[in-house]
Amino acid sequence: MPSPPLRDHTQLTARFAVPGRIAIEASPLGGPVVRLIHGEQQALIALHGAQVLNWTIRGQGLLWLSPVARIRDGKGIRGGIPVCWPWFADHPTDVGKPAHGFVRHRSWEMVAAKAEALSTSVVLAAPTVLADAAMWPHDAEARLTVSLGQSLGLALETVNTGSRSFSITEALHTYFRVSDIANAEIAGLDGCTYLDKLEAFARKRQSGAVHIDAEVDRIYLGDTAALELYDKGTRRRVLIESTGSRSAVVWNPWTAKTARLGDMGSPDAFRQMLCIETANAGDDVVTLPQGGRHELGVTYRCLLAD
Ligand code: TA6
């Protein structure tokens, strides 16, 4: 009989903390978080949704988090890196089910943490439970490894622990911080086909780098494994390298959707964020047989201007 998951701050600290490298803290957002420290980098990961809330290099924050973000049972946290699983965006057949699946709305189990010479990492797990069957009638486990080393790395593993095959879509829904959306440019998607969600998923072709001057909500298909976000306001480049993914999502809500979302923190908050998401979305579906495993991985390497 597996031991019950550790949720208590004291127990988690006793089992996983490493002085100066791994700490379990009570976040002002309202739940326990894991702080990873590796050289000049730090990352903060909420147990809620296994959501990376912050990633800093020499104190500079590289991810966007809503100033009104809160950790609340059954809700998502606006910003950082939400884990969308076992479906991306609306459920394929029932829009009454929560967008982006259900594991971002619950506390994950902390199952491992390591402070090594070349990396500092944590592993969090979210096995499906009986109550999930009404939403998704499969036995599975999602496991997220977050690591700091040469870069910030995330690896989302799906394990089919049941007796029937199933299909998933998924995304690491990363909100990057930018100096201003007018300064941002995404390279690496030139020539890719994309589905434009704002025009009933019409198929279009990307020409050149991606610039944002209105609401954008696109699923790029094909070779999306090496992207670069350049911010000419900070002269900062983030190299985005994905594995186990054949699609990438680019999203900025702009003015009207920001107002409809209501939890962005201010009417012009969209100007400081840009989502570039490593995914298996749209046509890009992952099917796992009984006992099958799949890993969606991404590394973010930041080249800071001196
Ligand atoms: O990834 C883009 C997207 O699917 C957009 O359509 C928008 O809905 C965004 O995700 C935010 O979704 P959320 O459920 O976090 O508000």
Short mmCIF file of C-alpha atoms and ligand atoms in Angstrom, two decimals:
data_model
loop_
_atom_site.label_atom_id
_atom_site.label_comp_id
_atom_site.label_asym_id
_atom_site.label_seq_id
_atom_site.Cartn_x
_atom_site.Cartn_y
_atom_site.Cartn_z
CA MET A 1 0.00 0.00 0.00
CA PRO A 2 1.74 3.25 -1.09
CA SER A 3 2.29 5.75 1.73
CA PRO A 4 -0.06 8.78 1.65
CA PRO A 5 1.38 11.84 -0.12
CA LEU A 6 3.29 14.29 2.04
CA ARG A 7 1.49 17.60 2.09
CA ASP A 8 2.61 18.97 5.45
CA HIS A 9 5.24 21.69 5.25
CA THR A 10 7.28 20.21 8.11
CA GLN A 11 7.23 16.69 6.65
CA LEU A 12 8.14 17.97 3.17
CA THR A 13 11.02 20.00 4.61
CA ALA A 14 12.31 17.05 6.64
CA ARG A 15 12.25 14.76 3.60
CA PHE A 16 13.35 17.01 0.74
CA ALA A 17 14.99 20.28 1.91
CA VAL A 18 18.72 20.81 1.20
CA PRO A 19 20.12 23.94 2.88
CA GLY A 20 20.91 26.65 0.34
CA ARG A 21 19.57 24.56 -2.59
CA ILE A 22 16.04 23.25 -1.98
CA ALA A 23 13.49 24.83 0.38
CA ILE A 24 9.77 24.31 0.99
CA GLU A 25 8.07 27.62 1.70
CA ALA A 26 4.59 28.97 2.34
CA SER A 27 3.82 31.22 -0.64
CA PRO A 28 1.98 34.53 -0.16
CA LEU A 29 -0.22 33.28 -3.04
CA GLY A 30 -1.73 30.83 -0.59
CA GLY A 31 -0.02 27.45 -0.80
CA PRO A 32 3.26 25.54 -0.42
CA VAL A 33 6.01 26.18 -2.97
CA VAL A 34 9.40 24.59 -3.63
CA ARG A 35 12.35 26.96 -4.09
CA LEU A 36 15.24 25.63 -6.21
CA ILE A 37 18.54 27.50 -6.01
CA HIS A 38 21.35 26.79 -8.46
CA GLY A 39 24.17 29.31 -8.72
CA GLU A 40 22.72 32.61 -9.98
CA GLN A 41 19.34 31.02 -10.81
CA GLN A 42 16.27 30.41 -8.71
CA ALA A 43 12.91 28.83 -9.53
CA LEU A 44 9.74 28.74 -7.48
CA ILE A 45 7.29 25.89 -8.10
CA ALA A 46 3.82 25.68 -6.51
CA LEU A 47 2.66 22.20 -5.51
CA HIS A 48 -0.68 23.45 -6.82
CA GLY A 49 -0.68 22.44 -10.47
CA ALA A 50 3.09 21.75 -10.26
CA GLN A 51 3.21 25.27 -11.63
CA VAL A 52 6.49 27.13 -12.02
CA LEU A 53 5.67 30.61 -10.71
CA ASN A 54 9.01 32.31 -11.10
CA TRP A 55 12.45 31.83 -12.70
CA THR A 56 15.16 34.39 -11.97
CA ILE A 57 18.74 34.82 -13.07
CA ARG A 58 20.77 37.25 -10.96
CA GLY A 59 17.45 38.41 -9.51
CA GLN A 60 15.92 39.23 -12.92
CA GLY A 61 12.46 37.64 -13.38
CA LEU A 62 12.00 35.95 -16.78
CA LEU A 63 8.41 34.78 -16.41
CA TRP A 64 5.24 36.84 -16.12
CA LEU A 65 2.87 36.24 -13.19
CA SER A 66 -0.34 38.19 -12.68
CA PRO A 67 -0.10 40.56 -9.71
CA VAL A 68 -3.47 39.17 -8.60
CA ALA A 69 -2.51 35.49 -9.06
CA ARG A 70 -3.70 33.28 -6.19
CA ILE A 71 -3.47 29.58 -5.31
CA ARG A 72 -7.08 28.38 -4.93
CA ASP A 73 -8.41 24.82 -5.06
CA GLY A 74 -10.12 24.09 -8.36
CA LYS A 75 -8.69 27.17 -10.08
CA GLY A 76 -5.64 27.87 -12.26
CA ILE A 77 -2.88 30.33 -11.39
CA ARG A 78 -2.54 33.11 -14.01
CA GLY A 79 1.04 33.18 -15.23
CA GLY A 80 4.26 31.22 -14.79
CA ILE A 81 4.11 27.81 -16.50
CA PRO A 82 0.66 26.15 -16.21
CA VAL A 83 0.60 22.40 -16.98
CA CYS A 84 -2.19 21.69 -19.45
CA TRP A 85 -3.04 17.95 -19.28
CA PRO A 86 -4.64 15.56 -20.31
CA TRP A 87 -6.07 17.92 -22.91
CA PHE A 88 -5.00 21.31 -24.28
CA ALA A 89 -7.54 24.20 -24.45
CA ASP A 90 -11.21 23.12 -24.73
CA HIS A 91 -12.01 19.42 -24.23
CA PRO A 92 -12.36 17.90 -27.71
CA THR A 93 -15.99 16.79 -27.27
CA ASP A 94 -17.33 18.51 -24.15
CA VAL A 95 -16.74 22.26 -23.72
CA GLY A 96 -18.39 21.95 -20.30
CA LYS A 97 -15.17 20.37 -19.03
CA PRO A 98 -12.40 22.69 -17.74
CA ALA A 99 -10.13 24.24 -20.37
CA HIS A 100 -6.57 22.83 -20.32
CA GLY A 101 -7.55 19.71 -18.40
CA PHE A 102 -7.75 19.31 -14.64
CA VAL A 103 -4.29 18.73 -13.13
CA ARG A 104 -3.44 22.45 -12.99
CA HIS A 105 -6.29 22.87 -10.48
CA ARG A 106 -4.99 20.46 -7.81
CA SER A 107 -2.05 19.93 -5.49
CA TRP A 108 0.59 17.51 -6.84
CA GLU A 109 2.68 15.14 -4.76
CA MET A 110 6.34 15.95 -4.24
CA VAL A 111 8.09 12.64 -4.94
CA ALA A 112 11.79 13.54 -5.30
CA ALA A 113 14.26 16.41 -5.10
CA LYS A 114 18.00 16.44 -5.90
CA ALA A 115 20.77 18.99 -5.36
CA GLU A 116 23.68 17.89 -7.58
CA ALA A 117 26.77 19.59 -8.91
CA LEU A 118 25.29 20.28 -12.36
CA SER A 119 21.61 20.58 -11.51
CA THR A 120 19.01 21.13 -8.82
CA SER A 121 15.66 19.48 -9.47
CA VAL A 122 12.28 18.44 -8.11
CA VAL A 123 9.81 15.79 -9.31
CA LEU A 124 6.07 16.25 -8.74
CA ALA A 125 3.35 13.70 -9.58
CA ALA A 126 -0.40 13.78 -10.26
CA PRO A 127 -1.97 10.32 -10.57
CA THR A 128 -5.59 10.26 -11.79
CA VAL A 129 -8.08 9.47 -9.03
CA LEU A 130 -11.49 7.79 -9.07
CA ALA A 131 -13.27 11.17 -9.09
CA ASP A 132 -11.57 12.04 -12.41
CA ALA A 133 -13.33 9.20 -14.26
CA ALA A 134 -16.39 11.36 -15.02
CA MET A 135 -14.13 13.86 -16.77
CA TRP A 136 -11.56 11.45 -18.22
CA PRO A 137 -12.16 7.67 -17.86
CA HIS A 138 -8.52 6.53 -17.91
CA ASP A 139 -5.86 5.50 -15.38
CA ALA A 140 -2.71 7.59 -15.81
CA GLU A 141 -0.08 9.57 -14.02
CA ALA A 142 1.47 12.89 -14.97
CA ARG A 143 4.97 13.52 -13.61
CA LEU A 144 6.76 16.86 -13.94
CA THR A 145 10.51 17.25 -13.40
CA VAL A 146 11.69 20.86 -13.03
CA SER A 147 15.45 21.38 -13.10
CA LEU A 148 17.89 24.27 -12.91
CA GLY A 149 21.36 23.90 -14.41
CA GLN A 150 22.63 25.34 -17.68
CA SER A 151 18.99 26.26 -18.24
CA LEU A 152 15.50 25.90 -16.78
CA GLY A 153 14.25 22.48 -17.83
CA LEU A 154 10.78 20.94 -17.63
CA ALA A 155 9.91 17.35 -18.51
CA LEU A 156 6.25 16.31 -18.40
CA GLU A 157 5.96 12.52 -18.47
CA THR A 158 2.66 10.75 -19.06
CA VAL A 159 2.35 7.11 -17.96
CA ASN A 160 -0.59 4.92 -19.01
CA THR A 161 -1.18 2.97 -15.77
CA GLY A 162 -4.45 1.48 -17.03
CA SER A 163 -5.52 -1.43 -19.22
CA ARG A 164 -6.68 0.58 -22.27
CA SER A 165 -4.91 2.92 -24.66
CA PHE A 166 -5.76 6.63 -24.53
CA SER A 167 -4.91 9.84 -26.37
CA ILE A 168 -3.88 13.16 -24.89
CA THR A 169 -3.02 16.67 -25.93
CA GLU A 170 -0.93 18.78 -23.56
CA ALA A 171 1.14 21.93 -23.16
CA LEU A 172 3.65 23.66 -20.93
CA HIS A 173 1.86 27.00 -21.15
CA THR A 174 4.72 29.39 -20.47
CA TYR A 175 4.08 33.10 -19.84
CA PHE A 176 7.29 34.96 -20.67
CA ARG A 177 7.88 38.43 -19.29
CA VAL A 178 8.72 41.05 -21.96
CA SER A 179 9.67 44.73 -21.59
CA ASP A 180 6.81 45.59 -23.96
CA ILE A 181 4.99 43.37 -26.43
CA ALA A 182 6.08 45.74 -29.24
CA ASN A 183 9.71 44.80 -28.44
CA ALA A 184 9.16 41.05 -28.68
CA GLU A 185 10.00 38.83 -31.66
CA ILE A 186 9.80 35.03 -32.00
CA ALA A 187 12.20 33.37 -34.42
CA GLY A 188 12.12 29.73 -35.59
CA LEU A 189 8.58 29.47 -36.94
CA ASP A 190 9.20 30.81 -40.45
CA GLY A 191 7.42 28.59 -43.01
CA CYS A 192 5.40 26.67 -40.38
CA THR A 193 1.69 26.02 -40.86
CA TYR A 194 -0.42 27.35 -38.00
CA LEU A 195 -4.05 27.01 -36.93
CA ASP A 196 -5.48 30.44 -36.21
CA LYS A 197 -7.90 30.02 -33.29
CA LEU A 198 -9.23 33.54 -33.92
CA GLU A 199 -10.44 32.48 -37.38
CA ALA A 200 -12.04 29.09 -36.63
CA PHE A 201 -8.62 27.39 -36.72
CA ALA A 202 -8.01 28.39 -40.33
CA ARG A 203 -4.70 26.95 -41.60
CA LYS A 204 -2.18 29.65 -42.44
CA ARG A 205 1.55 29.88 -43.11
CA GLN A 206 4.04 31.86 -41.05
CA SER A 207 6.30 34.17 -43.00
CA GLY A 208 9.37 35.35 -41.15
CA ALA A 209 9.57 36.08 -37.41
CA VAL A 210 6.41 36.48 -35.29
CA HIS A 211 5.60 40.01 -34.10
CA ILE A 212 2.54 40.80 -31.98
CA ASP A 213 0.38 43.89 -32.56
CA ALA A 214 -3.09 42.45 -31.81
CA GLU A 215 -4.64 39.39 -30.14
CA VAL A 216 -2.81 36.27 -31.30
CA ASP A 217 -3.84 32.67 -30.57
CA ARG A 218 -2.10 30.19 -32.85
CA ILE A 219 -1.13 26.52 -32.82
CA TYR A 220 2.02 26.12 -34.94
CA LEU A 221 2.54 22.64 -36.38
CA GLY A 222 5.64 20.80 -37.60
CA ASP A 223 9.23 21.68 -36.78
CA THR A 224 8.82 23.88 -33.72
CA ALA A 225 11.67 22.35 -31.70
CA ALA A 226 14.04 25.34 -31.66
CA LEU A 227 12.58 28.79 -31.07
CA GLU A 228 14.00 32.06 -29.80
CA LEU A 229 12.28 34.90 -28.00
CA TYR A 230 14.14 38.18 -28.47
CA ASP A 231 13.25 41.29 -26.46
CA LYS A 232 14.88 44.35 -28.00
CA GLY A 233 13.89 46.37 -24.92
CA THR A 234 16.20 44.34 -22.67
CA ARG A 235 18.36 42.82 -25.46
CA ARG A 236 17.59 39.49 -23.79
CA ARG A 237 17.30 36.26 -25.78
CA VAL A 238 15.60 33.09 -24.52
CA LEU A 239 16.44 29.94 -26.48
CA ILE A 240 13.53 27.47 -26.34
CA GLU A 241 14.37 23.84 -27.20
CA SER A 242 11.60 21.25 -27.13
CA THR A 243 11.51 17.45 -27.27
CA GLY A 244 8.54 15.11 -27.67
CA SER A 245 6.55 17.96 -29.17
CA ARG A 246 5.31 18.64 -32.69
CA SER A 247 3.42 21.85 -32.00
CA ALA A 248 3.92 25.20 -30.34
CA VAL A 249 1.33 27.74 -29.24
CA VAL A 250 1.75 31.52 -29.38
CA TRP A 251 -0.78 33.56 -27.44
CA ASN A 252 -1.30 37.15 -26.41
CA PRO A 253 -4.81 38.19 -25.25
CA TRP A 254 -4.47 41.90 -26.17
CA THR A 255 -6.99 44.39 -24.81
CA ALA A 256 -10.46 42.82 -25.14
CA LYS A 257 -9.56 39.31 -23.94
CA THR A 258 -7.48 40.76 -21.09
CA ALA A 259 -10.65 42.53 -19.92
CA ARG A 260 -12.69 39.31 -20.25
CA LEU A 261 -10.15 37.22 -18.34
CA GLY A 262 -10.38 39.59 -15.37
CA ASP A 263 -7.31 38.20 -13.53
CA MET A 264 -4.47 39.78 -15.49
CA GLY A 265 -4.05 42.54 -12.91
CA SER A 266 -4.51 45.61 -15.15
CA PRO A 267 -6.08 46.47 -18.53
CA ASP A 268 -2.69 46.74 -20.25
CA ALA A 269 -1.01 43.76 -18.51
CA PHE A 270 -0.89 42.01 -21.90
CA ARG A 271 1.91 44.39 -22.88
CA GLN A 272 4.34 42.68 -20.48
CA MET A 273 3.63 39.05 -21.34
CA LEU A 274 3.84 36.63 -24.24
CA CYS A 275 2.93 32.93 -24.10
CA ILE A 276 5.15 30.55 -26.07
CA GLU A 277 3.96 27.06 -25.25
CA THR A 278 5.63 23.72 -25.91
CA ALA A 279 2.73 21.43 -26.77
CA ASN A 280 1.16 18.46 -28.41
CA ALA A 281 -1.96 20.28 -29.58
CA GLY A 282 -4.32 20.58 -32.54
CA ASP A 283 -3.50 17.82 -35.05
CA ASP A 284 -0.58 16.78 -32.83
CA VAL A 285 -2.15 14.12 -30.56
CA VAL A 286 -0.23 11.56 -28.44
CA THR A 287 -1.71 8.04 -28.15
CA LEU A 288 -0.36 5.71 -25.44
CA PRO A 289 -0.98 1.94 -25.25
CA GLN A 290 -1.38 0.14 -21.92
CA GLY A 291 1.86 0.74 -19.95
CA GLY A 292 3.01 3.33 -22.51
CA ARG A 293 5.01 6.44 -21.57
CA HIS A 294 5.60 9.78 -23.32
CA GLU A 295 7.69 12.78 -22.33
CA LEU A 296 7.15 16.39 -23.37
CA GLY A 297 10.32 18.33 -22.64
CA VAL A 298 11.56 21.90 -22.93
CA THR A 299 14.65 23.83 -21.89
CA TYR A 300 14.88 27.61 -21.61
CA ARG A 301 18.36 29.11 -21.85
CA CYS A 302 18.58 32.85 -21.34
CA LEU A 303 21.32 34.99 -22.88
CA LEU A 304 21.17 38.16 -20.79
CA ALA A 305 22.50 41.39 -22.26
CA ASP A 306 25.56 42.50 -20.24
O1 TA6 B 1 -2.86 28.69 -24.98
C1 TA6 B 1 -3.72 29.68 -25.49
C2 TA6 B 1 -5.09 29.52 -24.85
O2 TA6 B 1 -5.69 28.30 -25.21
C3 TA6 B 1 -5.95 30.73 -25.23
O3 TA6 B 1 -6.98 30.36 -26.11
C4 TA6 B 1 -6.47 31.24 -23.89
O4 TA6 B 1 -7.69 30.63 -23.54
C5 TA6 B 1 -5.31 30.85 -22.97
O5 TA6 B 1 -4.97 29.53 -23.41
C6 TA6 B 1 -5.58 30.98 -21.49
O6 TA6 B 1 -6.35 29.93 -21.05
P1 TA6 B 1 -6.80 29.92 -19.49
O7 TA6 B 1 -7.68 28.75 -19.35
O8 TA6 B 1 -5.52 29.79 -18.68
O9 TA6 B 1 -7.43 31.26 -19.25
#
